[in-house]
Amino acid sequence: MLGMPLRRRLRLLVATVTAALLALLATGTASAIQPGGITDEARLMNELFWIVTIAGLIVFGLVGAALVYAIIRYRRQNDELPPQFHGGGKIEAAMVGVPVIIVIGLFTISMITLVQIDDKAEDEALTIDVTGFQFSWQFAYNLNDLGTNTDPNAEGTIAVIGTPANDPILYMPVDEPVEFLLKSNDVIHSFYVKDFLYKLDLIPGRVNSFTVTARETGDFSAQCAELCGTNHALMRFTVRVVERDEFDAWVAAEAARQLGDGALVSTSGTQGD
Ligand code: CUA
């Protein structure tokens, strides 16, 4: 490069700067498209997203730079035929070897992330029964399956049932594993919470499940993500992540309202021996 005339070096510089700007633009766009997510699982997925994206950008940058360099450096100088040769063992081995190593690396990282996300060895997880129907949602909670603060003797189920005009709210506690059991009795719906960076179909005749641990409180909008009929667009709902106390208070209030005051079997301290 040092032997090149000034004009050629300038061109190479312009090409490099352009490539760098394009890479920056792509990164900015990606971060706008890809939110961080509020669950442990979402954060793992987000990390994987960035590893793959950055690896892709590096390959793009190297290939683009090599291409631009070759185009400028080896463009026709005169009418003389350049030296001709056939094959190139080292280059061909690198052309096959490097991509294979990259693919194996990305595959390994993806598998590790997938296994971590699908890790469901959490019997103590609070379970929420989610039923999608045309055109809203039902979220049901068994009083004896409420996670860390469960009274195993409690009986009954409380449910939140939405309507197309009235989006239901799904309550869940923060910092605890929550398992979703997804069911449908009519057509296929899809349970999509953008801030989980995750969606899963509700399929008639089977139960799909996944577990997340939310790390942020607040309201997060969610919706059905599978075209399921005329009012598919009205199948919205809100995920409300709250502190444990607030969750318990909500459960107690709903149990009293839906099942009557005697519904919740007395909590610890009054059960004697
Ligand atoms: Cu349910 Cu779309």
Short mmCIF file of C-alpha atoms and ligand atoms in Angstrom, two decimals:
data_model
loop_
_atom_site.label_atom_id
_atom_site.label_comp_id
_atom_site.label_asym_id
_atom_site.label_seq_id
_atom_site.Cartn_x
_atom_site.Cartn_y
_atom_site.Cartn_z
CA MET A 1 0.00 0.00 0.00
CA LEU A 2 2.92 2.32 0.71
CA GLY A 3 4.10 1.96 -2.86
CA MET A 4 0.77 3.19 -4.22
CA PRO A 5 0.24 6.60 -5.70
CA LEU A 6 -1.57 9.10 -3.47
CA ARG A 7 -4.80 8.97 -5.48
CA ARG A 8 -5.06 5.23 -5.09
CA ARG A 9 -4.38 5.40 -1.36
CA LEU A 10 -7.11 8.04 -1.00
CA ARG A 11 -9.59 5.81 -2.78
CA LEU A 12 -8.74 2.92 -0.49
CA LEU A 13 -9.25 5.22 2.49
CA VAL A 14 -12.68 6.35 1.21
CA ALA A 15 -13.73 2.73 0.69
CA THR A 16 -12.63 1.76 4.21
CA VAL A 17 -14.42 4.70 5.80
CA THR A 18 -17.60 3.89 3.83
CA ALA A 19 -17.49 0.28 4.98
CA ALA A 20 -17.01 1.38 8.59
CA LEU A 21 -19.96 3.82 8.35
CA LEU A 22 -22.19 1.10 6.88
CA ALA A 23 -21.23 -1.22 9.75
CA LEU A 24 -22.08 1.51 12.28
CA LEU A 25 -25.42 2.16 10.61
CA ALA A 26 -26.24 -1.55 10.71
CA THR A 27 -25.37 -1.71 14.41
CA GLY A 28 -27.57 1.28 15.22
CA THR A 29 -30.49 -0.16 13.27
CA ALA A 30 -30.08 -3.52 14.99
CA SER A 31 -30.15 -2.03 18.48
CA ALA A 32 -33.32 -0.14 17.57
CA ILE A 33 -34.90 -3.35 16.26
CA GLN A 34 -33.71 -5.60 19.05
CA PRO A 35 -34.83 -4.61 22.57
CA GLY A 36 -32.95 -6.02 25.54
CA GLY A 37 -35.77 -8.06 27.07
CA ILE A 38 -36.84 -8.32 30.70
CA THR A 39 -36.28 -12.00 31.50
CA ASP A 40 -33.14 -14.06 32.13
CA GLU A 41 -34.03 -16.06 29.02
CA ALA A 42 -34.47 -12.93 26.90
CA ARG A 43 -31.09 -11.65 28.04
CA LEU A 44 -29.43 -14.89 26.98
CA MET A 45 -31.11 -14.63 23.59
CA ASN A 46 -30.07 -11.01 23.29
CA GLU A 47 -26.44 -11.95 23.99
CA LEU A 48 -26.61 -14.64 21.31
CA PHE A 49 -28.14 -12.14 18.90
CA TRP A 50 -25.22 -9.76 19.40
CA ILE A 51 -22.56 -12.49 19.16
CA VAL A 52 -23.98 -13.63 15.82
CA THR A 53 -24.53 -10.07 14.56
CA ILE A 54 -21.03 -8.92 15.45
CA ALA A 55 -19.46 -12.07 13.99
CA GLY A 56 -21.45 -11.40 10.80
CA LEU A 57 -20.36 -7.77 10.70
CA ILE A 58 -16.70 -8.74 11.14
CA VAL A 59 -16.91 -11.24 8.26
CA PHE A 60 -18.77 -8.66 6.17
CA GLY A 61 -16.11 -6.05 6.91
CA LEU A 62 -13.17 -8.35 6.11
CA VAL A 63 -14.70 -9.71 2.89
CA GLY A 64 -15.81 -6.24 1.78
CA ALA A 65 -12.40 -4.72 2.49
CA ALA A 66 -10.59 -7.55 0.66
CA LEU A 67 -12.95 -7.16 -2.28
CA VAL A 68 -12.55 -3.39 -2.50
CA TYR A 69 -8.77 -3.71 -2.13
CA ALA A 70 -8.55 -6.34 -4.89
CA ILE A 71 -10.77 -4.31 -7.22
CA ILE A 72 -8.61 -1.21 -6.81
CA ARG A 73 -5.19 -2.82 -6.49
CA TYR A 74 -5.53 -5.33 -9.34
CA ARG A 75 -7.57 -3.40 -11.88
CA ARG A 76 -6.19 -3.48 -15.42
CA GLN A 77 -2.92 -1.56 -15.65
CA ASN A 78 -2.06 -2.27 -19.30
CA ASP A 79 -2.78 -4.83 -22.00
CA GLU A 80 -0.24 -7.35 -20.75
CA LEU A 81 -1.71 -10.68 -19.57
CA PRO A 82 -0.96 -11.11 -15.83
CA PRO A 83 0.79 -14.32 -14.68
CA GLN A 84 -1.56 -17.31 -14.96
CA PHE A 85 -1.65 -20.13 -12.39
CA HIS A 86 -3.98 -22.93 -11.36
CA GLY A 87 -5.09 -23.92 -7.85
CA GLY A 88 -3.84 -22.74 -4.49
CA GLY A 89 -3.82 -25.33 -1.72
CA LYS A 90 -3.48 -23.00 1.26
CA ILE A 91 -6.10 -20.52 0.08
CA GLU A 92 -8.59 -23.27 -0.75
CA ALA A 93 -8.06 -24.95 2.63
CA ALA A 94 -8.65 -21.60 4.36
CA MET A 95 -11.74 -20.89 2.24
CA VAL A 96 -13.32 -24.12 3.45
CA GLY A 97 -11.75 -24.36 6.90
CA VAL A 98 -12.50 -20.89 8.26
CA PRO A 99 -16.25 -20.93 7.44
CA VAL A 100 -16.54 -24.46 8.86
CA ILE A 101 -14.92 -23.33 12.12
CA ILE A 102 -17.22 -20.27 12.28
CA VAL A 103 -20.34 -22.38 11.65
CA ILE A 104 -19.32 -24.96 14.28
CA GLY A 105 -18.63 -22.14 16.75
CA LEU A 106 -22.01 -20.44 16.16
CA PHE A 107 -23.79 -23.80 16.32
CA THR A 108 -22.16 -24.60 19.68
CA ILE A 109 -23.03 -21.22 21.21
CA SER A 110 -26.60 -21.48 19.88
CA MET A 111 -27.07 -24.97 21.33
CA ILE A 112 -25.74 -23.89 24.73
CA THR A 113 -28.14 -20.90 24.77
CA LEU A 114 -31.06 -23.08 23.63
CA VAL A 115 -30.44 -25.62 26.40
CA GLN A 116 -30.17 -22.84 29.01
CA ILE A 117 -33.43 -21.26 27.82
CA ASP A 118 -35.29 -24.58 27.74
CA ASP A 119 -34.05 -25.57 31.19
CA LYS A 120 -37.31 -26.42 32.95
CA ALA A 121 -35.99 -28.23 36.02
CA GLU A 122 -37.99 -25.87 38.19
CA ASP A 123 -40.77 -27.67 40.02
CA GLU A 124 -41.19 -24.71 42.31
CA ALA A 125 -42.13 -22.47 39.39
CA LEU A 126 -45.45 -20.71 39.63
CA THR A 127 -47.73 -22.09 36.94
CA ILE A 128 -50.10 -20.02 34.84
CA ASP A 129 -52.60 -21.78 32.60
CA VAL A 130 -53.02 -19.72 29.47
CA THR A 131 -55.93 -20.42 27.15
CA GLY A 132 -56.28 -18.52 23.92
CA PHE A 133 -59.71 -18.29 22.31
CA GLN A 134 -61.38 -16.33 19.55
CA PHE A 135 -60.76 -13.54 20.48
CA SER A 136 -59.09 -13.06 23.83
CA TRP A 137 -57.27 -14.84 26.63
CA GLN A 138 -57.85 -16.63 29.90
CA PHE A 139 -55.13 -16.76 32.57
CA ALA A 140 -55.82 -19.28 35.34
CA TYR A 141 -53.91 -19.77 38.60
CA ASN A 142 -54.18 -22.81 40.85
CA LEU A 143 -54.03 -21.63 44.43
CA ASN A 144 -51.79 -24.57 45.35
CA ASP A 145 -49.27 -23.80 42.61
CA LEU A 146 -48.24 -20.21 43.20
CA GLY A 147 -44.46 -20.50 43.42
CA THR A 148 -42.40 -19.55 46.46
CA ASN A 149 -45.33 -18.51 48.65
CA THR A 150 -47.60 -21.46 47.93
CA ASP A 151 -49.89 -23.00 50.50
CA PRO A 152 -50.08 -26.63 49.34
CA ASN A 153 -53.43 -27.04 51.07
CA ALA A 154 -55.06 -24.15 49.28
CA GLU A 155 -57.88 -25.13 46.96
CA GLY A 156 -59.46 -23.52 43.97
CA THR A 157 -58.53 -21.69 40.83
CA ILE A 158 -58.76 -18.04 40.01
CA ALA A 159 -58.99 -16.84 36.44
CA VAL A 160 -58.72 -13.64 34.48
CA ILE A 161 -60.85 -13.74 31.36
CA GLY A 162 -60.51 -11.05 28.74
CA THR A 163 -62.83 -9.95 25.97
CA PRO A 164 -61.93 -8.40 22.61
CA ALA A 165 -63.02 -5.03 24.02
CA ASN A 166 -61.31 -5.47 27.37
CA ASP A 167 -57.70 -6.67 27.31
CA PRO A 168 -56.92 -8.99 30.22
CA ILE A 169 -53.95 -8.46 32.55
CA LEU A 170 -51.58 -11.30 33.32
CA TYR A 171 -50.10 -10.87 36.80
CA MET A 172 -46.77 -12.46 37.59
CA PRO A 173 -44.16 -11.95 40.33
CA VAL A 174 -40.69 -10.61 39.59
CA ASP A 175 -37.45 -12.58 40.24
CA GLU A 176 -39.20 -15.96 40.28
CA PRO A 177 -39.54 -18.69 37.67
CA VAL A 178 -43.00 -18.68 36.10
CA GLU A 179 -44.16 -21.50 33.90
CA PHE A 180 -46.75 -20.90 31.20
CA LEU A 181 -48.94 -23.77 30.00
CA LEU A 182 -50.42 -22.81 26.66
CA LYS A 183 -53.71 -24.31 25.45
CA SER A 184 -56.36 -23.63 22.84
CA ASN A 185 -59.77 -25.12 22.21
CA ASP A 186 -60.49 -23.55 18.84
CA VAL A 187 -57.69 -22.58 16.45
CA ILE A 188 -53.97 -21.93 16.67
CA HIS A 189 -53.00 -18.75 18.50
CA SER A 190 -49.57 -17.50 19.49
CA PHE A 191 -48.56 -16.14 22.89
CA TYR A 192 -46.22 -13.27 22.15
CA VAL A 193 -44.66 -10.98 24.72
CA LYS A 194 -42.25 -8.67 22.97
CA ASP A 195 -40.19 -8.02 26.10
CA PHE A 196 -39.67 -11.77 26.61
CA LEU A 197 -38.18 -11.84 23.08
CA TYR A 198 -40.25 -14.98 22.79
CA LYS A 199 -43.44 -16.39 21.39
CA LEU A 200 -44.96 -19.82 21.39
CA ASP A 201 -48.03 -21.23 19.65
CA LEU A 202 -51.16 -22.44 21.42
CA ILE A 203 -52.23 -25.54 19.52
CA PRO A 204 -55.57 -27.34 19.97
CA GLY A 205 -55.05 -30.82 21.38
CA ARG A 206 -51.69 -30.21 23.01
CA VAL A 207 -50.04 -28.21 25.77
CA ASN A 208 -46.98 -26.11 25.03
CA SER A 209 -44.97 -24.75 27.91
CA PHE A 210 -42.07 -22.47 28.68
CA THR A 211 -40.56 -20.93 31.79
CA VAL A 212 -39.18 -17.43 32.33
CA THR A 213 -37.82 -15.42 35.23
CA ALA A 214 -38.69 -11.73 34.87
CA ARG A 215 -36.20 -9.21 36.25
CA GLU A 216 -38.10 -5.97 35.78
CA THR A 217 -41.44 -4.85 37.16
CA GLY A 218 -43.94 -2.94 35.07
CA ASP A 219 -46.59 -3.34 32.39
CA PHE A 220 -45.59 -4.95 29.13
CA SER A 221 -47.88 -5.12 26.14
CA ALA A 222 -48.40 -8.46 24.45
CA GLN A 223 -50.61 -9.97 21.81
CA CYS A 224 -51.60 -12.97 19.73
CA ALA A 225 -49.07 -13.39 16.93
CA GLU A 226 -50.86 -15.94 14.75
CA LEU A 227 -53.62 -14.91 12.35
CA CYS A 228 -56.59 -16.66 13.97
CA GLY A 229 -59.68 -15.02 12.51
CA THR A 230 -61.48 -11.73 12.01
CA ASN A 231 -60.63 -10.22 15.36
CA HIS A 232 -57.09 -11.55 15.67
CA ALA A 233 -55.89 -7.97 16.06
CA LEU A 234 -58.01 -7.58 19.22
CA MET A 235 -56.23 -10.41 21.04
CA ARG A 236 -54.05 -8.10 23.07
CA PHE A 237 -53.14 -8.42 26.72
CA THR A 238 -50.84 -6.87 29.29
CA VAL A 239 -48.19 -8.68 31.29
CA ARG A 240 -47.95 -6.99 34.69
CA VAL A 241 -44.78 -7.95 36.56
CA VAL A 242 -45.06 -7.02 40.25
CA GLU A 243 -43.23 -7.58 43.52
CA ARG A 244 -44.16 -10.74 45.47
CA ASP A 245 -46.22 -8.85 48.13
CA GLU A 246 -48.24 -7.14 45.48
CA PHE A 247 -48.80 -10.45 43.69
CA ASP A 248 -49.96 -12.16 46.89
CA ALA A 249 -52.31 -9.27 47.63
CA TRP A 250 -53.75 -9.51 44.14
CA VAL A 251 -54.24 -13.28 44.46
CA ALA A 252 -55.95 -12.87 47.85
CA ALA A 253 -58.28 -10.18 46.52
CA GLU A 254 -59.18 -12.20 43.42
CA ALA A 255 -59.70 -15.38 45.47
CA ALA A 256 -62.02 -13.53 47.84
CA ARG A 257 -63.91 -12.01 44.93
CA GLN A 258 -64.15 -15.13 42.79
CA LEU A 259 -64.36 -17.90 45.38
CA GLY A 260 -65.68 -16.23 48.50
CA ASP A 261 -63.81 -15.39 51.68
CA GLY A 262 -63.26 -18.97 52.81
CA ALA A 263 -61.45 -19.87 49.60
CA LEU A 264 -57.87 -19.39 50.72
CA VAL A 265 -56.98 -22.02 53.29
CA SER A 266 -55.42 -20.18 56.21
CA THR A 267 -51.75 -19.39 55.76
CA SER A 268 -48.83 -20.46 57.92
CA GLY A 269 -49.06 -19.96 61.69
CA THR A 270 -52.64 -21.08 62.04
CA GLN A 271 -52.20 -24.63 60.84
CA GLY A 272 -50.92 -25.95 64.20
CA ASP A 273 -48.83 -29.08 64.10
CU1 CUA B 1 -55.36 -15.49 18.32
CU2 CUA B 1 -54.46 -14.29 16.54
#
